[in-house]
Structures are given as structure tokens and as C-alpha cells.
Amino acid sequence: MKIVNFFKTFKNDESGAVTVDWVVLTAAIVGLGIAVLMSVSGSTTDLADAIGDKLDETGVMEHGTEE
């Protein structure tokens, strides 16, 4: 009889449910952040390359050198 009461009590106990919810929400936010990072990273690399090429074309003087 004690074991039946133990299982009933265990089944109705919700003390850890909030922790599980927060873990799932945190994992979802991290996953979404990684997805956004992956989708944006290619475009930012292309943009940085284009800016570097444009600066090379205009002949930007480096620090400590004279023309």
C-alpha cells in the first residue's frame, strides 16, 4: 500500500516542472540565435570583403607610411 501512495504522490508532484520549462525555453532561444547567426554570417562576410576592396581601390594610407 505504501508503494501505491508513493507513486500517486510522485505522479502529482510538479515541483521540477518549472525548471524543465526554463531549460526548454533557453535551448529554444540559443537555437534561434545560432540560426540567425548562421543566416547572417555569409552576408556580413561578403559585405566586409566589398568594403575592403573599395578601400583598396581608393588607396587608403596605412598608419606610419608616407606617400
mmCIF file of C-alpha atoms in Angstrom:
data_model
loop_
_atom_site.group_PDB
_atom_site.id
_atom_site.type_symbol
_atom_site.label_atom_id
_atom_site.label_comp_id
_atom_site.label_asym_id
_atom_site.label_seq_id
_atom_site.Cartn_x
_atom_site.Cartn_y
_atom_site.Cartn_z
ATOM 1 C CA MET A 1 0.000 0.000 0.000
ATOM 2 C CA LYS A 2 2.882 2.381 0.735
ATOM 3 C CA ILE A 3 4.325 1.996 -2.739
ATOM 4 C CA VAL A 4 0.982 2.858 -4.364
ATOM 5 C CA ASN A 5 0.779 6.052 -2.303
ATOM 6 C CA PHE A 6 4.369 6.858 -3.235
ATOM 7 C CA PHE A 7 3.612 6.577 -6.967
ATOM 8 C CA LYS A 8 0.455 8.681 -6.630
ATOM 9 C CA THR A 9 2.390 11.373 -4.804
ATOM 10 C CA PHE A 10 5.235 11.203 -7.312
ATOM 11 C CA LYS A 11 2.827 11.460 -10.260
ATOM 12 C CA ASN A 12 1.132 14.563 -8.837
ATOM 13 C CA ASP A 13 4.362 16.331 -7.819
ATOM 14 C CA GLU A 14 5.081 19.296 -10.135
ATOM 15 C CA SER A 15 7.973 20.905 -8.272
ATOM 16 C CA GLY A 16 10.526 20.348 -11.067
ATOM 17 C CA ALA A 17 8.257 21.274 -13.968
ATOM 18 C CA VAL A 18 9.249 24.951 -13.917
ATOM 19 C CA THR A 19 12.914 24.052 -14.242
ATOM 20 C CA VAL A 20 12.212 21.866 -17.246
ATOM 21 C CA ASP A 21 10.215 24.694 -18.854
ATOM 22 C CA TRP A 22 13.106 27.133 -18.401
ATOM 23 C CA VAL A 23 15.612 24.662 -19.830
ATOM 24 C CA VAL A 24 13.443 24.113 -22.909
ATOM 25 C CA LEU A 25 12.907 27.860 -23.403
ATOM 26 C CA THR A 26 16.610 28.587 -23.002
ATOM 27 C CA ALA A 27 17.522 25.887 -25.512
ATOM 28 C CA ALA A 28 15.000 27.307 -27.977
ATOM 29 C CA ILE A 29 16.428 30.830 -27.622
ATOM 30 C CA VAL A 30 20.002 29.589 -28.074
ATOM 31 C CA GLY A 31 18.959 27.568 -31.127
ATOM 32 C CA LEU A 32 17.205 30.573 -32.635
ATOM 33 C CA GLY A 33 20.267 32.728 -32.016
ATOM 34 C CA ILE A 34 22.511 30.214 -33.758
ATOM 35 C CA ALA A 35 20.106 30.022 -36.714
ATOM 36 C CA VAL A 36 20.120 33.816 -37.070
ATOM 37 C CA LEU A 37 23.916 33.920 -36.791
ATOM 38 C CA MET A 38 24.321 31.292 -39.493
ATOM 39 C CA SER A 39 21.940 33.049 -41.883
ATOM 40 C CA VAL A 40 23.540 36.482 -41.412
ATOM 41 C CA SER A 41 27.216 35.480 -41.315
ATOM 42 C CA GLY A 42 27.545 34.888 -45.064
ATOM 43 C CA SER A 43 26.150 38.299 -45.938
ATOM 44 C CA THR A 44 28.343 40.129 -43.451
ATOM 45 C CA THR A 45 31.458 38.396 -44.806
ATOM 46 C CA ASP A 46 30.543 39.431 -48.342
ATOM 47 C CA LEU A 47 29.894 43.000 -47.210
ATOM 48 C CA ALA A 48 33.210 43.172 -45.348
ATOM 49 C CA ASP A 49 35.036 41.900 -48.443
ATOM 50 C CA ALA A 50 33.304 44.516 -50.608
ATOM 51 C CA ILE A 51 34.264 47.295 -48.181
ATOM 52 C CA GLY A 52 37.873 46.075 -48.117
ATOM 53 C CA ASP A 53 38.013 46.003 -51.920
ATOM 54 C CA LYS A 54 36.628 49.541 -52.131
ATOM 55 C CA LEU A 55 39.176 50.800 -49.604
ATOM 56 C CA ASP A 56 41.969 49.141 -51.597
ATOM 57 C CA GLU A 57 40.738 50.893 -54.762
ATOM 58 C CA THR A 58 40.749 54.329 -53.148
ATOM 59 C CA GLY A 59 44.288 53.922 -51.824
ATOM 60 C CA VAL A 60 43.816 54.381 -48.100
ATOM 61 C CA MET A 61 47.141 55.289 -46.482
ATOM 62 C CA GLU A 62 48.286 52.973 -43.717
ATOM 63 C CA HIS A 63 49.414 54.369 -40.398
ATOM 64 C CA GLY A 64 53.103 55.265 -40.313
ATOM 65 C CA THR A 65 53.635 55.375 -44.076
ATOM 66 C CA GLU A 66 54.034 58.415 -46.297
ATOM 67 C CA GLU A 67 53.206 58.744 -49.959
#
